[in-house]
Tab-separated table of C-alpha atoms and ligand atoms in Angstrom:
chain	number	residue	atom	x	y	z
T	13	MET	CA	111.117	80.509	94.948
T	14	THR	CA	107.513	79.306	95.165
T	15	THR	CA	105.223	80.713	97.829
T	16	HIS	CA	106.587	78.466	100.558
T	17	GLU	CA	109.973	77.167	99.575
T	18	LEU	CA	113.173	77.756	97.732
T	19	VAL	CA	113.693	75.076	95.082
T	20	GLN	CA	116.274	74.642	92.370
T	21	CYS	CA	114.559	74.005	89.056
T	22	ASP	CA	113.823	75.282	85.566
T	23	VAL	CA	110.730	77.367	84.884
T	24	GLY	CA	108.937	76.501	81.653
T	25	ILE	CA	106.744	79.228	80.181
T	26	ARG	CA	104.155	78.839	77.465
T	27	ASP	CA	101.596	81.397	76.252
T	28	GLY	CA	102.459	83.748	79.099
T	29	LEU	CA	101.783	81.164	81.804
T	30	VAL	CA	104.048	79.035	83.951
T	31	ALA	CA	103.782	75.669	82.202
T	32	ALA	CA	106.302	73.532	84.111
T	33	LEU	CA	108.515	73.651	87.186
T	34	ALA	CA	111.134	70.921	87.181
T	35	PRO	CA	114.870	70.419	86.872
T	36	GLY	CA	116.233	69.579	83.422
T	37	LEU	CA	113.364	70.798	81.226
T	38	SER	CA	114.043	70.425	77.495
T	39	ALA	CA	115.227	73.490	75.601
T	40	GLY	CA	112.719	76.227	74.815
T	41	LEU	CA	112.557	78.778	71.986
T	42	ARG	CA	114.234	81.268	74.252
T	43	GLU	CA	116.200	80.638	77.404
T	44	ILE	CA	117.262	82.905	80.224
T	45	ASP	CA	120.160	81.694	82.305
T	46	ALA	CA	119.253	82.481	85.913
T	47	CYS	CA	122.114	80.526	87.463
T	48	GLY	CA	123.214	82.090	90.734
T	49	ARG	CA	120.144	84.309	90.770
T	50	LEU	CA	116.792	84.048	92.533
T	51	VAL	CA	113.593	83.685	90.535
T	52	LEU	CA	110.833	85.303	92.585
T	53	PRO	CA	107.195	86.110	91.850
T	54	GLY	CA	106.943	89.648	90.472
T	55	GLY	CA	105.834	92.081	93.150
T	56	VAL	CA	102.187	93.019	93.513
T	57	ASP	CA	101.778	96.578	94.776
T	58	SER	CA	98.274	96.939	96.134
T	59	HIS	CA	98.558	100.603	97.091
T	60	CYS	CA	99.815	103.247	94.680
T	61	HIS	CA	98.514	106.418	93.077
T	62	VAL	CA	98.871	106.888	89.349
T	63	GLU	CA	97.557	109.671	87.113
T	64	GLN	CA	95.284	110.638	89.983
T	65	LEU	CA	94.120	113.976	91.335
T	66	SER	CA	94.968	114.296	95.014
T	67	SER	CA	92.410	115.423	97.581
T	68	PHE	CA	93.851	118.922	97.068
T	69	GLY	CA	93.232	118.723	93.324
T	70	ILE	CA	96.928	118.294	92.428
T	71	MET	CA	97.740	115.855	89.589
T	72	CYS	CA	100.293	113.070	90.198
T	73	ALA	CA	103.590	113.361	88.388
T	74	ASP	CA	103.275	109.822	86.978
T	75	ASP	CA	100.981	108.586	84.265
T	76	PHE	CA	100.317	104.896	83.655
T	77	TYR	CA	103.376	104.594	81.420
T	78	SER	CA	105.981	106.139	83.711
T	79	ALA	CA	104.545	104.487	86.831
T	80	THR	CA	104.417	100.999	85.372
T	81	VAL	CA	107.894	101.305	83.840
T	82	SER	CA	109.220	102.402	87.214
T	83	ALA	CA	107.412	99.507	88.914
T	84	ALA	CA	108.855	96.982	86.462
T	85	PHE	CA	112.421	98.219	87.038
T	86	GLY	CA	111.909	97.520	90.725
T	87	GLY	CA	110.598	93.971	90.238
T	88	THR	CA	106.884	94.756	90.523
T	89	THR	CA	104.688	93.246	87.818
T	90	THR	CA	101.169	94.074	89.038
T	91	ILE	CA	99.793	97.284	90.496
T	92	ILE	CA	96.441	98.192	91.982
T	93	PRO	CA	96.129	101.988	91.886
T	94	PHE	CA	93.012	104.039	92.647
T	95	CYS	CA	90.203	105.490	90.578
T	96	ALA	CA	89.378	108.517	92.671
T	97	GLN	CA	85.868	109.840	93.011
T	98	HIS	CA	85.849	113.386	94.314
T	99	ARG	CA	82.765	115.084	95.724
T	100	GLY	CA	80.218	115.601	92.989
T	101	ASP	CA	81.834	113.058	90.626
T	102	SER	CA	79.809	110.250	89.131
T	103	LEU	CA	81.524	106.964	89.919
T	104	SER	CA	80.764	105.387	86.573
T	105	GLU	CA	82.314	108.348	84.732
T	106	VAL	CA	85.358	108.209	86.996
T	107	LEU	CA	85.817	104.553	86.156
T	108	THR	CA	85.497	105.027	82.420
T	109	ASP	CA	88.052	107.785	82.636
T	110	TYR	CA	90.673	105.733	84.510
T	111	HIS	CA	90.211	102.720	82.231
T	112	GLU	CA	90.918	105.036	79.320
T	113	ARG	CA	94.070	106.438	80.959
T	114	ALA	CA	95.518	103.039	81.779
T	115	ARG	CA	94.573	101.088	78.652
T	116	SER	CA	96.898	102.887	76.268
T	117	LYS	CA	99.869	103.303	78.600
T	118	ALA	CA	100.349	100.547	81.206
T	119	VAL	CA	103.229	98.149	80.523
T	120	ILE	CA	102.339	95.706	83.318
T	121	ASP	CA	98.984	94.368	84.481
T	122	TYR	CA	96.806	96.419	86.786
T	123	GLY	CA	93.592	96.302	88.768
T	124	PHE	CA	91.774	99.232	90.314
T	125	HIS	CA	90.477	100.190	93.735
T	126	LEU	CA	87.942	102.990	94.038
T	127	ILE	CA	88.154	105.997	96.314
T	128	ILE	CA	84.684	106.877	97.559
T	129	ALA	CA	84.135	110.506	98.543
T	130	ASN	CA	80.526	110.835	97.500
T	131	PRO	CA	78.490	107.939	98.887
T	132	ASP	CA	75.121	109.170	97.642
T	133	GLU	CA	72.205	106.966	96.648
T	134	GLN	CA	73.390	106.593	93.047
T	135	THR	CA	76.864	105.526	94.184
T	136	LEU	CA	75.705	103.147	96.915
T	137	ALA	CA	72.776	101.516	95.196
T	138	HIS	CA	73.914	101.408	91.586
T	139	ASP	CA	77.458	102.433	90.742
T	140	LEU	CA	79.301	100.588	93.513
T	141	PRO	CA	77.518	97.261	92.959
T	142	ALA	CA	78.155	97.595	89.205
T	143	ALA	CA	81.849	98.337	89.748
T	144	ILE	CA	82.174	95.369	92.106
T	145	LYS	CA	80.578	93.076	89.539
T	146	ALA	CA	83.078	94.390	86.989
T	147	GLY	CA	85.945	93.153	89.169
T	148	ILE	CA	86.771	96.228	91.229
T	149	ARG	CA	86.498	94.530	94.577
T	150	SER	CA	87.984	97.103	96.922
T	151	PHE	CA	87.595	100.740	97.761
T	152	LYS	CA	89.285	103.272	99.948
T	153	ILE	CA	87.612	105.708	102.279
T	154	PHE	CA	89.108	108.603	104.224
T	155	MET	CA	88.473	109.606	107.826
T	156	THR	CA	90.335	112.876	107.266
T	157	TYR	CA	90.786	115.593	104.590
T	158	ASP	CA	88.052	118.216	104.183
T	159	ARG	CA	87.310	117.149	100.627
T	160	MET	CA	87.408	113.396	101.058
T	161	ARG	CA	86.429	112.405	104.559
T	162	LEU	CA	83.266	110.530	105.337
T	163	ALA	CA	81.191	110.860	108.482
T	164	ASP	CA	80.785	107.709	110.573
T	165	GLU	CA	77.258	107.168	109.221
T	166	GLN	CA	78.548	107.356	105.653
T	167	ILE	CA	81.358	104.957	106.497
T	168	LEU	CA	78.778	102.494	107.804
T	169	ASP	CA	76.812	102.837	104.553
T	170	VAL	CA	79.918	102.022	102.522
T	171	LEU	CA	80.892	99.113	104.787
T	172	ALA	CA	77.390	97.676	104.493
T	173	VAL	CA	77.508	97.775	100.682
T	174	ALA	CA	80.947	96.157	100.733
T	175	ARG	CA	79.663	93.395	102.972
T	176	ARG	CA	76.576	92.731	100.854
T	177	GLN	CA	78.258	92.912	97.487
T	178	GLY	CA	81.620	91.297	98.285
T	179	ALA	CA	84.256	94.013	98.404
T	180	LEU	CA	87.056	94.971	100.768
T	181	VAL	CA	87.247	98.439	102.337
T	182	MET	CA	90.616	100.151	102.774
T	183	VAL	CA	90.709	102.923	105.328
T	184	HIS	CA	92.833	106.026	105.767
T	185	ALA	CA	92.521	106.210	109.531
T	186	GLU	CA	93.439	109.530	111.128
T	187	ASN	CA	91.295	111.725	113.388
T	188	HIS	CA	90.343	114.781	111.333
T	189	GLY	CA	89.437	117.018	114.251
T	190	MET	CA	92.738	116.505	116.043
T	191	ILE	CA	94.770	117.235	112.900
T	192	THR	CA	92.720	120.275	111.884
T	193	TRP	CA	92.724	121.762	115.373
T	194	LEU	CA	96.495	121.489	115.693
T	195	ALA	CA	97.109	122.705	112.137
T	196	GLY	CA	94.942	125.756	112.766
T	197	ARG	CA	97.071	126.636	115.787
T	198	MET	CA	100.322	126.113	113.894
T	199	ILE	CA	99.317	128.254	110.923
T	200	LYS	CA	97.985	130.998	113.204
T	201	SER	CA	101.316	131.205	114.973
T	202	ASP	CA	103.125	131.204	111.619
T	203	ASN	CA	104.646	127.778	112.063
T	204	THR	CA	104.206	126.754	108.445
T	205	LEU	CA	107.305	124.730	107.529
T	206	PRO	CA	106.926	121.084	106.473
T	207	ARG	CA	108.109	119.863	109.882
T	208	TYR	CA	104.833	121.042	111.449
T	209	HIS	CA	103.014	118.513	109.269
T	210	ALA	CA	104.558	115.764	111.412
T	211	ILE	CA	103.512	117.587	114.588
T	212	CYS	CA	99.856	117.871	113.528
T	213	HIS	CA	99.461	114.222	112.559
T	214	THR	CA	99.929	112.908	116.072
T	215	ARG	CA	100.256	109.222	116.843
T	216	GLY	CA	97.130	109.506	118.956
T	217	SER	CA	95.151	110.653	115.942
T	218	GLU	CA	96.089	107.480	114.073
T	219	ALA	CA	95.331	105.248	117.056
T	220	GLU	CA	91.949	106.892	117.760
T	221	ALA	CA	90.818	106.552	114.160
T	222	ILE	CA	91.925	102.919	113.955
T	223	GLN	CA	90.014	102.069	117.125
T	224	ARG	CA	86.946	103.832	115.737
T	225	ILE	CA	87.052	102.159	112.313
T	226	VAL	CA	87.469	98.778	114.017
T	227	ALA	CA	84.307	99.444	116.038
T	228	LEU	CA	82.396	100.583	112.947
T	229	ALA	CA	83.523	97.550	110.953
T	230	GLU	CA	82.612	95.232	113.824
T	231	LEU	CA	79.093	96.691	113.957
T	232	VAL	CA	78.407	95.664	110.370
T	233	ASP	CA	80.724	92.606	110.403
T	234	CYS	CA	82.817	93.861	107.522
T	235	PRO	CA	86.521	93.068	107.027
T	236	ILE	CA	88.805	96.086	106.540
T	237	VAL	CA	92.364	96.928	105.582
T	238	VAL	CA	93.896	99.794	107.554
T	239	VAL	CA	96.351	101.280	105.085
T	240	HIS	CA	99.694	103.027	105.655
T	241	VAL	CA	99.922	102.269	109.380
T	242	SER	CA	102.784	104.199	110.950
T	243	THR	CA	102.631	104.132	114.761
T	244	ILE	CA	103.230	101.800	117.689
T	245	GLU	CA	99.772	102.694	118.993
T	246	GLY	CA	98.050	102.074	115.650
T	247	ILE	CA	99.713	98.692	115.214
T	248	GLU	CA	98.719	97.751	118.754
T	249	ALA	CA	95.080	98.646	118.020
T	250	ILE	CA	95.159	96.318	115.005
T	251	ARG	CA	96.864	93.578	116.995
T	252	GLN	CA	94.145	93.778	119.650
T	253	ALA	CA	91.370	93.678	117.057
T	254	ARG	CA	92.955	90.627	115.453
T	255	ALA	CA	93.359	88.968	118.847
T	256	ARG	CA	89.570	89.303	119.216
T	257	GLY	CA	89.249	87.392	115.941
T	258	LEU	CA	88.219	90.368	113.800
T	259	LYS	CA	89.207	90.547	110.157
T	260	VAL	CA	91.314	93.666	110.358
T	261	PHE	CA	94.335	93.707	108.071
T	262	GLY	CA	97.183	96.185	108.445
T	263	GLU	CA	99.417	97.629	105.772
T	264	THR	CA	102.676	99.509	106.111
T	265	CYS	CA	104.991	101.106	103.582
T	266	PRO	CA	108.704	101.829	102.993
T	267	GLN	CA	108.441	105.365	104.386
T	268	TYR	CA	107.484	103.990	107.823
T	269	LEU	CA	110.351	101.491	107.865
T	270	PHE	CA	113.088	103.638	106.356
T	271	LEU	CA	112.304	107.340	107.014
T	272	THR	CA	111.627	109.325	110.179
T	273	ALA	CA	110.193	112.754	111.020
T	274	LYS	CA	113.796	114.022	111.015
T	275	ASP	CA	113.742	113.727	107.226
T	276	ILE	CA	110.894	116.244	107.176
T	277	ASP	CA	112.737	118.607	109.494
T	278	GLN	CA	115.031	120.213	106.948
T	279	GLY	CA	113.362	123.489	106.056
T	280	LEU	CA	111.308	123.641	102.881
T	281	ALA	CA	113.227	120.703	101.419
T	282	GLY	CA	111.450	118.563	103.999
T	283	ALA	CA	108.344	118.822	101.796
T	284	MET	CA	109.797	116.084	99.604
T	285	PHE	CA	109.481	113.660	102.548
T	286	CYS	CA	105.971	114.665	103.601
T	287	CYS	CA	103.284	112.062	103.437
T	288	SER	CA	100.209	111.272	105.494
T	289	PRO	CA	100.557	109.833	108.006
T	290	PRO	CA	104.122	111.129	108.369
T	291	PRO	CA	107.190	108.990	109.069
T	292	ARG	CA	107.749	108.810	112.858
T	293	ASP	CA	110.819	107.720	114.829
T	294	GLU	CA	113.098	104.717	115.259
T	295	ALA	CA	110.799	103.101	117.839
T	296	ALA	CA	107.886	103.258	115.392
T	297	GLN	CA	110.097	101.788	112.650
T	298	GLU	CA	110.874	98.881	114.977
T	299	ALA	CA	107.173	98.414	115.686
T	300	CYS	CA	106.489	98.235	111.950
T	301	TRP	CA	109.121	95.521	111.528
T	302	ARG	CA	107.610	93.618	114.456
T	303	GLY	CA	104.139	94.022	112.993
T	304	LEU	CA	105.285	92.617	109.660
T	305	LYS	CA	106.834	89.638	111.458
T	306	ASP	CA	103.889	88.797	113.710
T	307	GLY	CA	101.071	89.474	111.245
T	308	ALA	CA	99.578	92.620	112.796
T	309	LEU	CA	100.751	94.133	109.514
T	310	HIS	CA	99.683	91.921	106.650
T	311	VAL	CA	101.087	93.621	103.552
T	312	TYR	CA	103.873	96.002	102.600
T	313	SER	CA	102.876	98.408	99.808
T	314	SER	CA	104.519	101.495	98.364
T	315	ASP	CA	101.721	104.077	98.709
T	316	HIS	CA	103.548	105.625	95.745
T	317	ALA	CA	102.083	109.135	95.657
T	318	PRO	CA	104.348	110.900	93.182
T	319	TYR	CA	104.653	114.676	93.168
T	320	GLY	CA	107.499	116.794	91.883
T	321	ARG	CA	108.511	120.177	93.274
T	322	GLU	CA	105.493	121.915	91.686
T	323	GLY	CA	103.124	119.617	93.563
T	324	LYS	CA	105.059	119.826	96.793
T	325	LEU	CA	105.657	123.559	96.810
T	326	PRO	CA	102.941	125.091	94.628
T	327	LYS	CA	103.561	128.536	96.134
T	328	GLY	CA	107.334	128.176	96.226
T	329	GLY	CA	108.873	129.413	99.471
T	330	LYS	CA	105.480	130.664	100.645
T	331	THR	CA	103.867	127.207	100.620
T	332	THR	CA	102.579	126.175	104.036
T	333	PHE	CA	102.561	122.548	105.121
T	334	LYS	CA	98.793	122.517	104.565
T	335	GLU	CA	99.254	123.320	100.871
T	336	MET	CA	101.843	120.691	99.924
T	337	ALA	CA	100.790	117.536	98.101
T	338	ASN	CA	101.078	114.597	100.460
T	339	GLY	CA	103.029	111.544	99.442
T	340	VAL	CA	106.375	110.122	98.421
T	341	PRO	CA	107.432	107.963	95.476
T	342	GLY	CA	108.155	104.307	96.249
T	343	LEU	CA	106.971	101.987	93.479
T	344	GLU	CA	110.444	101.204	92.198
T	345	LEU	CA	112.386	100.864	95.437
T	346	ARG	CA	109.728	99.104	97.550
T	347	LEU	CA	111.199	95.654	96.933
T	348	PRO	CA	114.922	96.504	96.793
T	349	LEU	CA	114.639	98.388	100.114
T	350	LEU	CA	112.928	95.488	101.880
T	351	TYR	CA	115.373	93.027	100.357
T	352	THR	CA	118.388	95.051	101.493
T	353	TYR	CA	117.249	95.880	105.022
T	354	GLY	CA	115.128	92.767	105.532
T	355	VAL	CA	116.401	89.711	103.664
T	356	ALA	CA	120.083	90.628	103.320
T	357	THR	CA	120.343	91.416	107.036
T	358	GLY	CA	118.489	88.249	108.052
T	359	ARG	CA	115.663	90.232	109.587
T	360	ILE	CA	113.065	88.507	107.425
T	361	SER	CA	113.258	85.296	105.422
T	362	LEU	CA	112.883	85.008	101.665
T	363	PRO	CA	109.388	83.435	101.993
T	364	GLU	CA	108.363	86.331	104.247
T	365	PHE	CA	109.688	88.768	101.651
T	366	VAL	CA	107.667	87.100	98.890
T	367	ASN	CA	104.553	87.024	101.061
T	368	LEU	CA	104.828	90.666	102.081
T	369	THR	CA	105.579	91.981	98.608
T	370	ALA	CA	103.495	89.720	96.381
T	371	THR	CA	101.571	86.688	97.603
T	372	ARG	CA	99.460	88.295	100.332
T	373	HIS	CA	98.551	91.221	98.094
T	374	ALA	CA	97.278	88.822	95.450
T	375	GLN	CA	95.431	86.719	98.025
T	376	THR	CA	93.874	89.660	99.840
T	377	TYR	CA	92.704	91.467	96.735
T	378	GLY	CA	91.438	88.531	94.688
T	379	LEU	CA	94.292	87.917	92.227
T	380	TYR	CA	95.659	84.654	93.597
T	381	PRO	CA	96.932	82.283	92.188
T	382	ARG	CA	97.000	84.118	88.870
T	383	LYS	CA	99.406	86.630	90.420
T	384	GLY	CA	101.692	86.584	93.454
T	385	THR	CA	103.162	83.104	93.100
T	386	ILE	CA	105.140	80.881	90.766
T	387	ALA	CA	102.969	77.846	90.153
T	388	VAL	CA	101.918	75.883	87.098
T	389	GLY	CA	99.019	77.801	85.554
T	390	SER	CA	99.959	81.163	87.075
T	391	ASP	CA	100.878	84.140	84.929
T	392	ALA	CA	104.612	84.052	84.256
T	393	ASP	CA	105.294	87.285	86.139
T	394	LEU	CA	108.819	86.800	87.395
T	395	ALA	CA	111.541	88.930	88.873
T	396	ILE	CA	115.020	87.465	88.557
T	397	TRP	CA	117.116	88.823	91.398
T	398	ASP	CA	120.851	89.100	91.680
T	399	PRO	CA	121.286	88.851	95.465
T	400	GLU	CA	124.836	90.209	95.244
T	401	LYS	CA	124.205	93.224	93.027
T	402	SER	CA	124.857	96.436	94.871
T	403	VAL	CA	123.313	99.684	93.644
T	404	LEU	CA	123.935	103.220	94.868
T	405	ILE	CA	120.555	104.949	94.590
T	406	ALA	CA	120.662	108.170	92.597
T	407	GLN	CA	117.472	108.445	90.545
T	408	THR	CA	114.484	106.248	89.801
T	409	HIS	CA	112.377	106.035	86.638
T	410	ASP	CA	109.249	107.789	87.883
T	411	ARG	CA	108.600	111.425	87.013
T	412	THR	CA	108.940	113.051	90.410
T	413	GLY	CA	112.579	113.961	89.754
T	414	TYR	CA	113.746	112.712	93.145
T	415	THR	CA	113.763	109.776	95.504
T	416	PRO	CA	113.668	110.000	99.309
T	417	TYR	CA	116.180	107.142	99.371
T	418	LYS	CA	118.895	108.899	97.364
T	419	GLY	CA	122.429	108.044	98.430
T	420	ARG	CA	121.588	104.661	99.964
T	421	ARG	CA	123.468	101.608	98.841
T	422	LEU	CA	121.086	98.720	98.302
T	423	LYS	CA	122.143	95.107	98.001
T	424	GLY	CA	120.045	92.665	95.985
T	425	TRP	CA	118.430	93.810	92.755
T	426	PRO	CA	115.848	92.531	90.231
T	427	THR	CA	117.947	92.441	87.061
T	428	THR	CA	115.446	90.811	84.663
T	429	VAL	CA	111.670	91.181	84.989
T	430	LEU	CA	109.037	89.265	83.033
T	431	SER	CA	105.356	90.022	82.713
T	432	ARG	CA	103.254	87.178	81.303
T	433	GLY	CA	106.435	85.617	79.963
T	434	GLU	CA	107.699	88.747	78.183
T	435	VAL	CA	110.864	90.448	79.364
T	436	VAL	CA	109.752	93.976	80.245
T	437	ALA	CA	112.889	95.180	82.008
T	438	ASP	CA	116.384	93.828	81.665
T	439	ALA	CA	119.788	95.113	82.747
T	440	GLY	CA	118.483	98.621	83.308
T	441	LYS	CA	116.550	98.850	80.034
T	442	VAL	CA	112.802	98.841	79.527
T	443	ASN	CA	111.563	96.617	76.759
T	444	ALA	CA	107.789	96.873	76.811
T	445	GLU	CA	105.214	98.296	74.480
T	446	ARG	CA	102.940	100.978	75.879
T	447	GLY	CA	99.507	99.577	76.553
T	448	ARG	CA	100.572	95.907	76.758
T	449	GLY	CA	99.423	95.798	80.408
T	450	ARG	CA	95.981	94.300	80.951
T	451	PHE	CA	93.178	95.248	83.315
T	452	LEU	CA	92.623	92.583	85.975
T	453	ALA	CA	89.046	91.973	87.045
T	454	ARG	CA	89.373	90.580	90.550
T	455	GLU	CA	87.524	87.727	92.242
T	456	PRO	CA	86.090	87.834	95.766
T	457	SER	CA	88.845	86.748	98.154
T	458	ASP	CA	88.645	85.002	101.518
T	459	ALA	CA	89.788	88.258	103.102
T	460	LEU	CA	86.549	90.042	102.271
T	461	ARG	CA	84.176	87.367	103.532
T	462	PRO	CA	82.378	88.511	106.700
T	463	LEU	CA	82.886	86.504	109.878
T	464	GLY	CA	79.181	85.892	110.366
T	465	ARG	CA	79.522	87.304	113.876
T	466	GLU	CA	76.958	89.751	115.221
T	467	VAL	CA	77.482	92.329	117.939
T	468	PRO	CA	75.049	91.667	120.861
T	469	GLU	CA	72.631	94.449	119.875
T	470	ILE	CA	72.231	93.171	116.310
T	471	ALA	CA	71.784	89.649	117.689
T	472	GLN	CA	69.128	90.958	120.095
T	473	LEU	CA	67.166	92.415	117.183
T	474	LYS	CA	67.189	89.013	115.561
T	475	ALA	CA	65.989	87.376	118.780
T	476	TRP	CA	63.102	89.849	118.904
T	477	LYS	CA	62.253	88.916	115.321
T	478	THR	CA	62.888	92.472	114.155
T	479	PRO	CA	66.211	91.754	112.423
T	480	LEU	CA	68.296	94.454	110.848
T	481	GLU	CA	69.275	93.660	107.281
T	482	LEU	CA	72.946	94.603	107.181
Z	19	LIG	N1	96.899	108.816	101.655
Z	19	LIG	C1	97.426	107.951	100.817
Z	19	LIG	O1	97.069	106.793	100.851
Z	19	LIG	N2	98.341	108.336	99.941
Z	19	LIG	C2	98.812	109.640	99.810
Z	19	LIG	C3	98.223	110.608	100.740
Z	19	LIG	C4	97.225	110.080	101.668
Z	19	LIG	O2	96.685	110.794	102.458
Z	20	LIG	ZN1	95.651	107.556	102.736
Z	21	LIG	ZN1	97.823	106.132	99.221
């Protein structure tokens, strides 16, 4: 399967790269018989959290070894997790730290995004431009969470740096005031179970924040990715922005296609299904599928945010929904879930599957054509799928100790996975040295190039010969 078409041919690999694509290639030193199977580009997961402190200061259950092993088992061969700056942190120290964590443990290749919580002068004028030059061409900002959120003025500062220096801004778009106000009421009236988390994160709070970030991004003419979009209203806001020609990209995740708020409504155990934004209802799931089909949603990522019981219920039975770590694991099952419910049911085509799980991630985040496709000269990152293999999900290889998709029977499975030509996972066994994964410095992509379109007020300033340097 190349990016556009299904072809029957041999894949020749030399020095970790795809060297030839043709039927009847002469014998190599090692051969893998993929007859009856599908050879797809390895997945690129552009949104996952690994060995990261959450906004609440809780450490992820996965380190770079367990996360990348889990990814490989699920057919993903590249990840782009976050280096998280918390308030008061120096960005350059944060970066050094994450490089150190990943270098000795990752078994597949990885890039980094930054999380910016402290956009002070040092960060904006020095550390961000330096990080961008070093190939970290995207960063995430939050519109909610006491310890992470940026004010609109700070968001504009970050967008302006991204525009000038060539980076893409990912946005967690939820209205902080609406969530905090509702949560305060819930806690006061002793409604503290996980299910109230889904009540406080209303669909209106997602839609309002998306509309606001679109307006902010339009003011400075800066492309954005709205991550983990979960609602009909949020998707519609993105669709409208795109219809006006703006570069607004949407992302959704397995939890919004395959879970609902009912999963959270099961007493304390519901904590294991809590993420932000929360899963919604069947109508929202349908809207996510439609968004993936019509382009309002551009990529499908895991938002793997792995926490075990200690992270989810740090105070045991007394933990309120405001104290649980937010997030669900998904690195390993992201592709098999979409294959089962998307490709195997005929809901999406195989090229759409490859685009949503690999190609568009690589294109959007500056890794294409090295990653995300099978083409001569690309890294030989391949997932060989058995479309008939049926697997009853019990446990995955991450360190959370659970999966929200337990008990589902999935059809279609990546049985052999190669990273730069080396088999890293095969028939349920990992076969990769710790630290073999390489850091990927990313190039500027088309996605991050501004439109060159000014809002009328900025254009007016130019006409008056008092232009504003964005
Ligand atoms: N946002 C994420 O992207 N992941 C986990 C939690 C959150 O708020
Ligand atoms: Zn988020
Ligand atoms: Zn996330």
